[in-house]
């Protein structure tokens, strides 16, 4: 037996150790995809409510923009298909690209055709106007609430969103 494989934390940590989370990305059109106000589809994978971390897949079927914003924590992304970019920077995230967004970087996510990408967002997303004045805010809890309401409104039930909470 392997010491690593057989390791189990002592005390309450061992009793309440969470189970693995494995989610197959459903086809677009599956009711698990949530339509966001900016026009893209949002697939929650995990809401770490204690750590303030959101893991999701974002998909644009057509050109679109997530308005000018800044994050109050780092964001990691992996582009699954298509491409996207920030006009404020000189790079394009194509399929297979990993992107690290530092805390405090102001940018405008822009999709010229279509894209699908995995995002891990620590903290929140602050929408800003042309003068960098905050005009909106989303974080793990507000996104959880938005998805919860979407699932209720689309007949998924009041407990559906709980499967994504960690």
One Martini backbone bead per residue (centre of mass of N, CA, C, O) as a GRO file, in nm:
protein
  166
    1UNK     BB    1   0.098   0.035   0.019
    2UNK     BB    2   0.042   0.367  -0.008
    3UNK     BB    3   0.092   0.648   0.172
    4UNK     BB    4  -0.060   0.843  -0.009
    5UNK     BB    5  -0.320   0.679  -0.071
    6UNK     BB    6  -0.377   0.627   0.257
    7UNK     BB    7  -0.425   0.909   0.317
    8UNK     BB    8  -0.577   1.059   0.617
    9UNK     BB    9  -0.701   1.285   0.787
   10UNK     BB   10  -0.734   1.394   1.092
   11UNK     BB   11  -1.025   1.417   1.220
   12UNK     BB   12  -1.249   1.627   1.073
   13UNK     BB   13  -1.114   1.628   0.796
   14UNK     BB   14  -1.167   1.319   0.742
   15UNK     BB   15  -1.480   1.327   0.765
   16UNK     BB   16  -1.507   1.607   0.559
   17UNK     BB   17  -1.404   1.509   0.301
   18UNK     BB   18  -1.426   1.576  -0.008
   19UNK     BB   19  -1.531   1.498  -0.305
   20UNK     BB   20  -1.491   1.448  -0.603
   21UNK     BB   21  -1.489   1.645  -0.914
   22UNK     BB   22  -1.685   1.551  -1.208
   23UNK     BB   23  -1.721   1.722  -1.528
   24UNK     BB   24  -1.898   1.723  -1.812
   25UNK     BB   25  -1.908   1.894  -2.097
   26UNK     BB   26  -2.170   2.017  -2.236
   27UNK     BB   27  -2.365   2.089  -2.469
   28UNK     BB   28  -2.492   2.322  -2.632
   29UNK     BB   29  -2.828   2.350  -2.484
   30UNK     BB   30  -2.788   2.272  -2.225
   31UNK     BB   31  -2.931   2.368  -1.917
   32UNK     BB   32  -2.651   2.429  -1.768
   33UNK     BB   33  -2.639   2.667  -1.936
   34UNK     BB   34  -2.576   3.018  -1.891
   35UNK     BB   35  -2.715   3.324  -1.953
   36UNK     BB   36  -2.563   3.627  -2.007
   37UNK     BB   37  -2.586   3.968  -2.048
   38UNK     BB   38  -2.338   3.971  -2.270
   39UNK     BB   39  -2.423   3.683  -2.446
   40UNK     BB   40  -2.306   3.453  -2.298
   41UNK     BB   41  -2.194   3.143  -2.193
   42UNK     BB   42  -2.230   2.973  -1.866
   43UNK     BB   43  -2.031   2.724  -1.684
   44UNK     BB   44  -2.050   2.587  -1.396
   45UNK     BB   45  -1.818   2.401  -1.174
   46UNK     BB   46  -1.726   2.608  -0.927
   47UNK     BB   47  -1.795   2.715  -0.582
   48UNK     BB   48  -1.574   2.877  -0.362
   49UNK     BB   49  -1.702   3.031  -0.091
   50UNK     BB   50  -1.456   3.054   0.106
   51UNK     BB   51  -1.234   3.152  -0.131
   52UNK     BB   52  -1.361   3.305  -0.387
   53UNK     BB   53  -1.395   3.079  -0.618
   54UNK     BB   54  -1.427   3.051  -0.978
   55UNK     BB   55  -1.541   2.788  -1.199
   56UNK     BB   56  -1.545   2.810  -1.565
   57UNK     BB   57  -1.727   2.819  -1.870
   58UNK     BB   58  -1.687   3.005  -2.168
   59UNK     BB   59  -1.926   3.103  -2.437
   60UNK     BB   60  -1.897   3.197  -2.781
   61UNK     BB   61  -2.073   3.188  -3.091
   62UNK     BB   62  -2.018   3.492  -3.121
   63UNK     BB   63  -1.954   3.789  -3.125
   64UNK     BB   64  -1.796   3.968  -2.835
   65UNK     BB   65  -1.835   4.134  -2.502
   66UNK     BB   66  -1.661   4.204  -2.206
   67UNK     BB   67  -1.650   4.450  -2.038
   68UNK     BB   68  -1.482   4.667  -1.880
   69UNK     BB   69  -1.229   4.535  -1.648
   70UNK     BB   70  -1.147   4.420  -1.308
   71UNK     BB   71  -0.946   4.237  -1.084
   72UNK     BB   72  -0.908   4.137  -0.725
   73UNK     BB   73  -0.776   3.888  -0.870
   74UNK     BB   74  -0.671   3.623  -1.009
   75UNK     BB   75  -0.655   3.481  -1.348
   76UNK     BB   76  -0.729   3.172  -1.514
   77UNK     BB   77  -0.672   3.034  -1.850
   78UNK     BB   78  -0.823   2.809  -2.105
   79UNK     BB   79  -0.827   2.748  -2.441
   80UNK     BB   80  -1.030   2.533  -2.627
   81UNK     BB   81  -1.170   2.736  -2.841
   82UNK     BB   82  -1.071   2.952  -3.044
   83UNK     BB   83  -1.079   3.315  -2.968
   84UNK     BB   84  -0.913   3.582  -2.776
   85UNK     BB   85  -0.901   3.930  -2.644
   86UNK     BB   86  -0.714   4.230  -2.562
   87UNK     BB   87  -0.682   4.547  -2.678
   88UNK     BB   88  -0.467   4.626  -2.443
   89UNK     BB   89  -0.315   4.395  -2.593
   90UNK     BB   90  -0.064   4.184  -2.795
   91UNK     BB   91  -0.263   3.930  -2.773
   92UNK     BB   92  -0.376   3.585  -2.845
   93UNK     BB   93  -0.616   3.346  -2.746
   94UNK     BB   94  -0.582   3.030  -2.836
   95UNK     BB   95  -0.605   2.725  -2.881
   96UNK     BB   96  -0.408   2.616  -2.598
   97UNK     BB   97  -0.413   2.864  -2.417
   98UNK     BB   98  -0.250   3.029  -2.151
   99UNK     BB   99  -0.376   3.257  -1.891
  100UNK     BB  100  -0.253   3.530  -1.694
  101UNK     BB  101  -0.420   3.751  -1.465
  102UNK     BB  102  -0.355   4.019  -1.304
  103UNK     BB  103  -0.406   4.206  -1.059
  104UNK     BB  104  -0.554   4.515  -1.188
  105UNK     BB  105  -0.621   4.454  -1.479
  106UNK     BB  106  -0.737   4.633  -1.751
  107UNK     BB  107  -1.012   4.499  -1.957
  108UNK     BB  108  -1.147   4.362  -2.285
  109UNK     BB  109  -1.329   4.112  -2.376
  110UNK     BB  110  -1.267   3.971  -2.710
  111UNK     BB  111  -1.476   3.839  -2.978
  112UNK     BB  112  -1.469   3.773  -3.326
  113UNK     BB  113  -1.624   3.486  -3.324
  114UNK     BB  114  -1.528   3.231  -3.126
  115UNK     BB  115  -1.552   3.061  -2.793
  116UNK     BB  116  -1.372   2.851  -2.543
  117UNK     BB  117  -1.325   2.876  -2.179
  118UNK     BB  118  -1.134   2.838  -1.896
  119UNK     BB  119  -1.200   2.959  -1.555
  120UNK     BB  120  -1.009   3.108  -1.277
  121UNK     BB  121  -1.156   3.303  -1.015
  122UNK     BB  122  -1.022   3.535  -0.796
  123UNK     BB  123  -1.274   3.687  -0.681
  124UNK     BB  124  -1.349   3.976  -0.863
  125UNK     BB  125  -1.556   4.175  -1.091
  126UNK     BB  126  -1.495   4.503  -1.215
  127UNK     BB  127  -1.684   4.730  -1.357
  128UNK     BB  128  -1.586   4.984  -1.597
  129UNK     BB  129  -1.541   5.279  -1.720
  130UNK     BB  130  -1.363   5.507  -1.914
  131UNK     BB  131  -1.260   5.625  -1.609
  132UNK     BB  132  -1.248   5.374  -1.398
  133UNK     BB  133  -1.532   5.353  -1.284
  134UNK     BB  134  -1.729   5.186  -1.090
  135UNK     BB  135  -2.045   4.988  -1.206
  136UNK     BB  136  -1.967   4.684  -1.115
  137UNK     BB  137  -2.028   4.344  -0.959
  138UNK     BB  138  -1.856   4.025  -0.938
  139UNK     BB  139  -1.881   3.701  -0.777
  140UNK     BB  140  -1.922   3.405  -0.644
  141UNK     BB  141  -2.201   3.482  -0.511
  142UNK     BB  142  -2.341   3.627  -0.751
  143UNK     BB  143  -2.308   3.391  -0.952
  144UNK     BB  144  -2.459   3.186  -0.787
  145UNK     BB  145  -2.729   3.343  -0.782
  146UNK     BB  146  -2.771   3.357  -1.086
  147UNK     BB  147  -2.770   3.051  -1.140
  148UNK     BB  148  -2.994   2.974  -0.951
  149UNK     BB  149  -3.216   3.139  -1.096
  150UNK     BB  150  -3.189   3.007  -1.371
  151UNK     BB  151  -3.259   2.717  -1.282
  152UNK     BB  152  -3.536   2.781  -1.170
  153UNK     BB  153  -3.652   2.918  -1.435
  154UNK     BB  154  -3.564   2.623  -1.593
  155UNK     BB  155  -3.653   2.363  -1.403
  156UNK     BB  156  -3.404   2.250  -1.201
  157UNK     BB  157  -3.432   2.359  -0.922
  158UNK     BB  158  -3.340   2.457  -0.592
  159UNK     BB  159  -3.070   2.241  -0.578
  160UNK     BB  160  -2.886   2.235  -0.832
  161UNK     BB  161  -2.642   2.435  -0.755
  162UNK     BB  162  -2.511   2.268  -0.513
  163UNK     BB  163  -2.306   2.087  -0.684
  164UNK     BB  164  -2.093   2.351  -0.707
  165UNK     BB  165  -2.041   2.358  -0.405
  166UNK     BB  166  -1.730   2.410  -0.182
   0.00000   0.00000   0.00000
